[in-house]
XYZ file of C-alpha atoms in Angstrom:
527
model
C 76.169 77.298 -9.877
C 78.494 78.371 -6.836
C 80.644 76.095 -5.208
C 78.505 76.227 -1.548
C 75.066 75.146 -3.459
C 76.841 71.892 -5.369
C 78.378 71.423 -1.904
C 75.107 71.385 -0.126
C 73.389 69.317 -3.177
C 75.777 66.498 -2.914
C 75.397 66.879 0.606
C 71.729 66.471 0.286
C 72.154 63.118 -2.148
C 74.083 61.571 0.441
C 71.954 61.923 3.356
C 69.256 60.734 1.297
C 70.949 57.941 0.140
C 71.784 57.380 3.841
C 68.654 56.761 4.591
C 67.010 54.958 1.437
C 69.334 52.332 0.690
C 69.492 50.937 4.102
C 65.708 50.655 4.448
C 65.816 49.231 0.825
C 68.330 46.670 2.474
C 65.941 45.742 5.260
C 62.720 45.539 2.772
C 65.144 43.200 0.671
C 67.053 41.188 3.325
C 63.680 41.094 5.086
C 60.531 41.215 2.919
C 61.573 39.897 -0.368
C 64.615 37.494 -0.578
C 64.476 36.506 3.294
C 60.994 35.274 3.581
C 62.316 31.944 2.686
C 65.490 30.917 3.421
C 66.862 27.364 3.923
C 69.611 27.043 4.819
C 72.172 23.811 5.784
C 75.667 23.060 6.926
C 78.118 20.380 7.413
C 78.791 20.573 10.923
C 80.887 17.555 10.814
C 82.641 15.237 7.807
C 85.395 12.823 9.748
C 86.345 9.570 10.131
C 84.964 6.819 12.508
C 87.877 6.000 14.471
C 88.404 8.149 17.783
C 84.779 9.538 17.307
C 82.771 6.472 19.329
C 83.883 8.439 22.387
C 82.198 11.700 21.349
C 78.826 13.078 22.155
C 77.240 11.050 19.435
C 78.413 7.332 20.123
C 74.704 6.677 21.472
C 73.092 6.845 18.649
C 75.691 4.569 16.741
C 73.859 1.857 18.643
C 70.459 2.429 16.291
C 73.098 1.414 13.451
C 73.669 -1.750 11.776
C 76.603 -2.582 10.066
C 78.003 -5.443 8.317
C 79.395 -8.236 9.809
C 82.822 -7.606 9.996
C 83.307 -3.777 8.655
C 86.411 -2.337 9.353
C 85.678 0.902 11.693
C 88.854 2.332 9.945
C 86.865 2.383 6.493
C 84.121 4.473 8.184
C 83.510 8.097 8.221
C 80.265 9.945 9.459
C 78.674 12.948 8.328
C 76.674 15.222 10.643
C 73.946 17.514 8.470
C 72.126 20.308 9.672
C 69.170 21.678 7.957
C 67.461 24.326 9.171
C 65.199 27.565 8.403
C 66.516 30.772 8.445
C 64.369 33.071 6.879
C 61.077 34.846 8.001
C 58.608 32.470 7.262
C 57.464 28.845 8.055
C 58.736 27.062 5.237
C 56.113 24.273 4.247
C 55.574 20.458 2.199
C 54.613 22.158 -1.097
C 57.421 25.030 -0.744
C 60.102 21.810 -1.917
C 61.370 21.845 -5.522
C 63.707 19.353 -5.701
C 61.583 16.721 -6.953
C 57.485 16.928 -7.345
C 57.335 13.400 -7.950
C 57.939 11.853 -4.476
C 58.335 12.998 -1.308
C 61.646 13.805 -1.832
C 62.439 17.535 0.354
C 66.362 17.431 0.426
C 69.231 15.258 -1.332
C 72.504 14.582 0.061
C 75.318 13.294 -2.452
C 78.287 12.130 -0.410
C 80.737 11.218 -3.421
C 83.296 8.112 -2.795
C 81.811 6.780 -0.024
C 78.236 4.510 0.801
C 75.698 4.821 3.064
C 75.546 2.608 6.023
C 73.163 4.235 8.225
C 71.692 7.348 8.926
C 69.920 8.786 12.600
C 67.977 11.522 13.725
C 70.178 13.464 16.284
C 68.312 16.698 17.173
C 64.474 17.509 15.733
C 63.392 21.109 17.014
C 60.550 23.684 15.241
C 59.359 20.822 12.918
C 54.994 22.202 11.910
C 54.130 18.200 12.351
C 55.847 15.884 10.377
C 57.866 13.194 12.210
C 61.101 11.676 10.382
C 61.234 8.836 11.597
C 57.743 7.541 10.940
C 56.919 5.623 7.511
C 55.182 7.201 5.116
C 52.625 5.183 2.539
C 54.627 2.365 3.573
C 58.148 3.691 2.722
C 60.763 4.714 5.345
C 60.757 8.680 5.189
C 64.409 8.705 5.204
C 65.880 6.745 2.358
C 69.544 5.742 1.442
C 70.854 4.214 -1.568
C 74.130 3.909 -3.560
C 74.581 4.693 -7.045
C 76.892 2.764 -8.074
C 77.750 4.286 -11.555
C 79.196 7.788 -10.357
C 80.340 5.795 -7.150
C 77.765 8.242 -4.593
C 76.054 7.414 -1.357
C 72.729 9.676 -2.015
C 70.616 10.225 1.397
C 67.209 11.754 0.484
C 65.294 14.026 3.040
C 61.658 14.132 3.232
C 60.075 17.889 2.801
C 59.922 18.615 6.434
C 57.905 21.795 7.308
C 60.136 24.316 9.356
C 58.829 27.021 11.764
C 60.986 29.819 11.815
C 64.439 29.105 13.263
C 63.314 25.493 13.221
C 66.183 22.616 12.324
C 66.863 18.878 12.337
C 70.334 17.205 12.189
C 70.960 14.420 10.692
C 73.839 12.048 11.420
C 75.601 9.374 8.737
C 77.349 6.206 8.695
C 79.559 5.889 5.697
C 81.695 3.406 4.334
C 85.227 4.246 1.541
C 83.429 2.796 -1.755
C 84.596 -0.440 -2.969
C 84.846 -1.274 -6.964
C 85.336 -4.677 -8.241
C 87.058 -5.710 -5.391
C 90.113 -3.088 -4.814
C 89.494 -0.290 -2.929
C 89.382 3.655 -4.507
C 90.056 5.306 -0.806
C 90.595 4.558 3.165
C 88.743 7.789 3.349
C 87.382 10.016 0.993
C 87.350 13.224 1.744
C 85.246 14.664 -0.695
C 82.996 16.898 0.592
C 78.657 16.319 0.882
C 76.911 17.597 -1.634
C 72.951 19.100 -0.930
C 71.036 19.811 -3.692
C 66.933 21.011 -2.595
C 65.105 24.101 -3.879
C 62.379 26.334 -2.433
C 59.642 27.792 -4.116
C 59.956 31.255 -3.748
C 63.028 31.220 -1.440
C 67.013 30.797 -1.646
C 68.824 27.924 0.021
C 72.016 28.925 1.767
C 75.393 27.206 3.155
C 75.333 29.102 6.069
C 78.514 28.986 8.992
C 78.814 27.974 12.358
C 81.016 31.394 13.187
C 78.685 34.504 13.993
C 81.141 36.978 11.613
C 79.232 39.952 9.549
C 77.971 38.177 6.318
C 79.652 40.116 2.912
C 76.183 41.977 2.767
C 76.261 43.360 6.140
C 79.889 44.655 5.867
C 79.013 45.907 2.362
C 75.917 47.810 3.753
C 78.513 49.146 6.932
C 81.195 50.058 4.356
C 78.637 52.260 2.159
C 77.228 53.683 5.539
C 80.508 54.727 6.345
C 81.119 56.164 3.257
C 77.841 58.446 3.070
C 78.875 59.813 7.268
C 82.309 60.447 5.687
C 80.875 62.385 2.080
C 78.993 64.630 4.949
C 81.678 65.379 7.545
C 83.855 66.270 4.210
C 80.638 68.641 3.023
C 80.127 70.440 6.202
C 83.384 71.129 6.695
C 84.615 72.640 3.347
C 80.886 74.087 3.470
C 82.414 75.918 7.192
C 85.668 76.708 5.247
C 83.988 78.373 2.495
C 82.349 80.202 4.980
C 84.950 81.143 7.411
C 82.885 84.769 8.540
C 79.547 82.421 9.015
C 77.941 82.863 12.411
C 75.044 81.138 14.017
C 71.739 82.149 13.488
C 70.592 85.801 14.626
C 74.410 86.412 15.052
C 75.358 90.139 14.474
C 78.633 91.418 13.807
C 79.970 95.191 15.139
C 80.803 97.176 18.480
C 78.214 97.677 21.240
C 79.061 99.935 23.782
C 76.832 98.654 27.220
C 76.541 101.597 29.942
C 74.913 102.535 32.714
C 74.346 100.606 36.356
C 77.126 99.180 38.385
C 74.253 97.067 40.177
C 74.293 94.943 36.897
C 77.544 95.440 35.269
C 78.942 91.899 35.983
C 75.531 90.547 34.472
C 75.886 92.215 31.731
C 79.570 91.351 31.087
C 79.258 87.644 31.588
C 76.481 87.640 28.530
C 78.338 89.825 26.419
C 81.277 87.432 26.431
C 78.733 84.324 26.035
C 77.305 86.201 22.695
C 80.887 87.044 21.583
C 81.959 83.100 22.188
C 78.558 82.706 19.887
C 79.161 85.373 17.503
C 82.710 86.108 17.341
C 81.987 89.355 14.716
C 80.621 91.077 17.997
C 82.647 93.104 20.202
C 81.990 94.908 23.083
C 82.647 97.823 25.552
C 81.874 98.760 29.029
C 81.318 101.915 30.283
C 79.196 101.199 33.395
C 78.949 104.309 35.885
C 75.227 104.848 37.154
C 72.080 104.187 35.682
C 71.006 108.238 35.317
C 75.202 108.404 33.894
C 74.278 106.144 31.211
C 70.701 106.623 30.693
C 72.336 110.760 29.707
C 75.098 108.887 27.423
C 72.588 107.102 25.378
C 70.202 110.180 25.036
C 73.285 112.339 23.919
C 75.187 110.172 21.706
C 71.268 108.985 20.038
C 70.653 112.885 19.620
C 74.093 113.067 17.674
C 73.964 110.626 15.782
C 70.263 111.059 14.946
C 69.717 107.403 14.606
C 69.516 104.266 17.176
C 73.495 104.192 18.027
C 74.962 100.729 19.132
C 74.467 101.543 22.540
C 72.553 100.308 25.330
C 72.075 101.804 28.618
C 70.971 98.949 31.930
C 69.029 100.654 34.271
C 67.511 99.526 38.002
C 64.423 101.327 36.991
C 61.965 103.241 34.543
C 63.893 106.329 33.081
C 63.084 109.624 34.045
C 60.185 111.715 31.909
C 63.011 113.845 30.676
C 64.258 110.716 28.062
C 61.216 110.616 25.771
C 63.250 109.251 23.333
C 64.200 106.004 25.268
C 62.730 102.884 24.801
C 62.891 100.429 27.589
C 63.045 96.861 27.762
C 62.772 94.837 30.962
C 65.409 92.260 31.168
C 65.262 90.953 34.636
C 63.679 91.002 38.392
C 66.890 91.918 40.321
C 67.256 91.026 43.820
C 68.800 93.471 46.640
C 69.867 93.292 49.292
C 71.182 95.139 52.758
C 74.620 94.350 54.321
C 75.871 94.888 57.590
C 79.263 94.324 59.146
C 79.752 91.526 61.233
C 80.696 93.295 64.017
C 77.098 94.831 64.006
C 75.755 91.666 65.244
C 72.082 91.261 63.492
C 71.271 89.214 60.147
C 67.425 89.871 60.507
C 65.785 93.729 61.021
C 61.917 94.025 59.726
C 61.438 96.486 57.309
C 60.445 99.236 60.030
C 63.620 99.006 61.515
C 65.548 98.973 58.561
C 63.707 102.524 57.882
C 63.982 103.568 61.622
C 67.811 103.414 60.870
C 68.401 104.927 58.009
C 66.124 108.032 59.585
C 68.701 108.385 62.132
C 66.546 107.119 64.771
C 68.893 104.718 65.902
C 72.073 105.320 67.138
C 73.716 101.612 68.261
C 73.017 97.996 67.301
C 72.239 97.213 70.817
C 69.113 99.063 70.317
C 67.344 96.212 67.946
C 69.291 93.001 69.514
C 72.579 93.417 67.818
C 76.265 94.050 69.784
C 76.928 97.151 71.093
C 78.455 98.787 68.191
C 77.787 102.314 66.659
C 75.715 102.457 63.489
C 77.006 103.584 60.448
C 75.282 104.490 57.054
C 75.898 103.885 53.947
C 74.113 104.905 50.699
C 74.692 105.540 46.797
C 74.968 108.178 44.784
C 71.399 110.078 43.673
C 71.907 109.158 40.223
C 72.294 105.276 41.325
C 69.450 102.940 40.033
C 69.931 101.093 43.525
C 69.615 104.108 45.193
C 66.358 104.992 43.507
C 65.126 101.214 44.015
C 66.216 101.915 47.624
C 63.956 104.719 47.971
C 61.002 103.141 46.616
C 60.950 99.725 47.460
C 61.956 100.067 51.255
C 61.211 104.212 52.280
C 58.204 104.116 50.233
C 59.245 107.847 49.336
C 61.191 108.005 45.810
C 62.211 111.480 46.881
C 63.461 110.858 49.986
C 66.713 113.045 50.521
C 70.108 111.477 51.704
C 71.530 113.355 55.104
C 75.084 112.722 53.723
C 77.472 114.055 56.930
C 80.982 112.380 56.272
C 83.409 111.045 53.630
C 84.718 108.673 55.330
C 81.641 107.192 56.899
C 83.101 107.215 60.191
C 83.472 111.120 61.273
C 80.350 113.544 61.430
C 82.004 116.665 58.895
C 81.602 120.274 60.371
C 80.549 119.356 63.248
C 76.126 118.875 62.785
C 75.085 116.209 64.204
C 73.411 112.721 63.605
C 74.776 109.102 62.660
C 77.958 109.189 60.457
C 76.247 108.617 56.949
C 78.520 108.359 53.474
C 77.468 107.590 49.849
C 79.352 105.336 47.381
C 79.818 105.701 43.710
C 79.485 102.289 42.652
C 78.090 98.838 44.141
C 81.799 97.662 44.636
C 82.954 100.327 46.694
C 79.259 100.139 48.811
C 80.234 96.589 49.553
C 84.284 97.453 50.621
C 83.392 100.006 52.960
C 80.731 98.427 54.654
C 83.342 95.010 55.117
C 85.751 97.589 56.263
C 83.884 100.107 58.841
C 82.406 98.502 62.519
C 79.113 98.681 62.606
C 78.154 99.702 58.803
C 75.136 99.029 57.003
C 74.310 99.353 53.424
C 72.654 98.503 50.237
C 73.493 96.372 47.144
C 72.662 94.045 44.316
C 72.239 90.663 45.820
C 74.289 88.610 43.175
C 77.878 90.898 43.998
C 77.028 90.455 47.716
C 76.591 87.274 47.994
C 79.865 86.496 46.775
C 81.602 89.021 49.474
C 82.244 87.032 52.361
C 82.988 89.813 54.592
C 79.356 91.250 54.846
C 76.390 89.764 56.135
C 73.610 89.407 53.926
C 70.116 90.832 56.345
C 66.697 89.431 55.771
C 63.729 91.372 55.980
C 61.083 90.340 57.916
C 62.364 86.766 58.278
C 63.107 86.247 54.510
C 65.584 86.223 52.368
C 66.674 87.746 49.121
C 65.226 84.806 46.452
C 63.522 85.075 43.372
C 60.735 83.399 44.583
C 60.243 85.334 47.605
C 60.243 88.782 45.144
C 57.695 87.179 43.011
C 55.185 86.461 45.678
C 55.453 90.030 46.859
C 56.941 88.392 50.763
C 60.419 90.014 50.062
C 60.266 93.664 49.169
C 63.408 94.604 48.062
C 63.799 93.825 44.410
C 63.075 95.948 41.313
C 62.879 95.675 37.751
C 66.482 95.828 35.398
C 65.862 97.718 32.273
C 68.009 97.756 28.674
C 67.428 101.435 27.003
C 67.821 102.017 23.558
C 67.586 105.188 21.496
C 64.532 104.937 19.622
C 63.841 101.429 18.035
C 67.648 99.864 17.023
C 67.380 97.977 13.290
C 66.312 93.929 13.637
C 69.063 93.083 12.168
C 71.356 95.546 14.210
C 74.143 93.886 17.010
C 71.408 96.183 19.570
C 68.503 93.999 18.279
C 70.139 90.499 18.102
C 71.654 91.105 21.923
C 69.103 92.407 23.734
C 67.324 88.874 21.981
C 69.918 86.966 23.046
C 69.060 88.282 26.939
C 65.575 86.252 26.109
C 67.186 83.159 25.093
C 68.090 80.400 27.013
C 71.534 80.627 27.038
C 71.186 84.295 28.017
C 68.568 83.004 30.433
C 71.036 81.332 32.313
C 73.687 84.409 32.453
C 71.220 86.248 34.560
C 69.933 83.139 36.658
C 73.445 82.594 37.219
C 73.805 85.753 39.132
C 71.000 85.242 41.602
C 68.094 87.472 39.185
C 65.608 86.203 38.063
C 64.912 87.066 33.979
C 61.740 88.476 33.013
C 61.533 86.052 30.070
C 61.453 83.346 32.747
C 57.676 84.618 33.732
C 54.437 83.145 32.718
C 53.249 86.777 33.241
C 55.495 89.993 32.536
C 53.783 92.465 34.536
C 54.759 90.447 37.305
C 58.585 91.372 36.407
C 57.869 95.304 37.639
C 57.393 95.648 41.332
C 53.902 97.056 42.028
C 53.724 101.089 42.900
């Protein structure tokens, strides 16, 4: 048998054991030996003198000594007897002596029996110590004068649960043909009782763990330790084991800039997870990676460990592709702040981009000239761009200048300059007076020198996009070359992007995943 099976057997036996011998230990303690329980104590053996000042001198006054005792010859006993176990102990539940009513018998060696109280009576069923019984007292006391005891018998009181009685002595050093043995004895009381059925216990005034409990802790500790020791030499024996669905390999992740820093932030989550995966990034533009995939799935003539993010379906000329919608990604427009506006409706928005307006002064803002800024055509924002706002997914850019500031060759028109990537969008429209552009809503709302725009009085939140009031979102896509292997590092991350913890990556980031929606078709914007 290999080494990681006994390890996970013994494993097994201990968590078992774990669990059964403690119950076993409460059905014990509990239902078998504990059901009746009495139990007594001394609670105090000392001498008379010094003591008529203590909390008991009043009842010292139901005594009656001899004329003429010595106090110095006396010593008093204080007895508690009381029921500690889980049941009402009753008459017929006595041993000790069927023959009278004889519950409990106190030897008190050296020393006689003067007189004997009642001190404290509490959770007695109905008998009444102090009453006479068929004649005879309840409580009797009597010397035997052979062995040289006091004997105090007990009547068999019925107990409720946690019910007691005390009982409180007057004893005398025990005189033998005239000389005397002791002063004081100090021999200790003696009970002797039995219960049908039950144990009788000395029990202790101090509330320390009893041997049994500190047995039952030790062995508990023992069993957490045996399993902390298992899992960990079962972890060392298994020093390449991963979590569940873990893969191990490279993945190369390519394609939109718009969701790059999504995408990085859950690859090095799943690495953290799965430390056999690593990754590469070689994010350009969605129709950059979408031709990467195709190409390197065409040489390879398999699914390649490759996955392309896109901020929209492919184009027909992929057929090969297979998409997988990831998450509802928010865009947004940006403005410098020198342009003055943080609102425009959508008809302005398209007003401006069509040239039609030449200053910010024209819709409210400061009287600054506009400048344009777009992507790329082979940007996924672009293309969401087109659709979601112009309405017209072949609408053609009237690109005019490089530097977005300068008309080129002298035509005519608003300055208007395209951007390879959603970084450099965001940097020149910070940079230029009067700019306006277009960008994933998660990298520009951590640029603080834009201004985020609403359209139509709202803004850019997943809620908004899913009730269909803000119109500028679109649908993130993972491509893979033909159907990757389920237990391929393609497979297990693109199911990690479903999971909670991948879940969060994209929340984190302002999107909203697709995953997160009762109903998916919601997660692609409508035609």
């Amino acid at each position: 048998m290999e080494l990681e099976a006994i390890i996970g057997i013994i494993g097994l036996v201990l968590a078992l054991l774990g669990v059964i011998v403690p119950v076993c230990a409460a059905v014990w303690e509990f239902g078998i030996s504990g059901r009746k329980r009495l139990g007594y104590r001394v609670q105090m053996d000392t001498p008379l003198t010094g003591e008529v000042q203590s909390g008991h001198a009043q009842v010292f006054e139901n005594l009656t000594l001899p004329a003429g005792t010595d106090v110095a010859d006396l010593s008093i006993v204080l007895l508690r007897i009381h029921n500690h176990g889980v049941t009402d102990i009753v008459e017929s539940d006595y041993l000790v002596n069927a023959d009278n009513p004889t519950g409990v018998r106190v030897r008190l060696p050296g020393r006689r029996v003067l007189g004997v109280a009642v001190t404290e009576l509490r959770g007695t069923l109905s008998l009444n110590l102090e009453q006479p019984r068929n004649g005879d007292p309840r409580i009797r006391m009597f010397d035997d004068e052979a062995a040289g005891v006091g004997i105090i018998d007990l009547p068999r009181v019925p107990l409720k649960r946690h019910g007691h009685y005390k009982i409180l002595a007057v004893l005398r050093s025990w005189d033998s043909g005239g000389s005397r043995f002791h002063r004081y004895v100090s021999a200790p009381a003696e009970v002797h009782t039995a219960i049908e059925g039950g144990t009788v216990t000395k029990t202790e005034a101090h509330t320390e763990w009893s041997n049994r409990v500190l047995t039952l802790l030790a062995f508990l500790v023992v069993v957490i330790v045996g399993l902390g020791v298992t899992t960990t030499v079962t972890i060392l024996q298994s020093p390449d084991s991963a979590p569940l669905d873990c893969a191990s390999g490279n993945l190369t992740l390519t394609g939109s800039t718009a969701f790059s820093a999504v995408m990085k932030d859950a690859a090095e989550s799943y690495r953290k997870t799965c430390p056999g995966a690593q990754f590469a990034f070689d994010f350009d533009s969605t129709d950059s990676g979408l031709q990467k995939l195709n190409e390197t799935g065409k040489r390879e003539q398999r699914s390649p460990a490759m996955v392309a993010i896109t901020d929209g379906l492919k184009p027909d000329k992929y057929p090969e592709l297979l998409a997988q919608p990831i998450a509802l990604a928010l865009f947004t427009f940006v403005v410098n702040k020198k342009a003055g506006v943080s609102d425009l409706s959508l008809k302005q928005i398209q007003d401006l981009y069509d040239g039609k307006i030449a200053t910010w002064k024209e819709i409210g803002g400061n009287d600054v000239p506009v400048r344009l800024v777009g992507r790329y055509t082979d940007s996924g924002t672009r293309q969401a761009f087109q659709q979601r706002i112009l309405a017209d997914p072949h609408w053609e850019s009237d690109s005019n200048s490089r530097n977005c500031e300068t008309i080129e060759n002298g035509t005519a028109g608003i300055p208007h300059c395209s951007q390879p990537s959603t970084e450099a969008m965001l940097n020149t429209v910070a940079r230029i007076d009067g700019a306006i552009g277009y960008s994933e809503f998660g990298s520009a709302s951590k640029n603080d020198d834009v201004v985020l725009v609403h359209i139509d009085g709202h803004k850019a939140t997943r809620e908004d996009a899913v009730h269909r009031a803000y119109p500028f979102w679109g649908t993130e896509y993972a491509y893979t070359y033909q159907e990757p292997k389920a237990d391929s590092l393609v497979a297990s991350f693109l199911r990690y992007l479903a999971k909670e913890v991948g879940k969060d990556v994209i929340r984190s980031h302002g999107n909203l995943a697709c995953a997160d929606l009762e109903n998916p078709v919601l997660c692609r914007p409508p035609s």
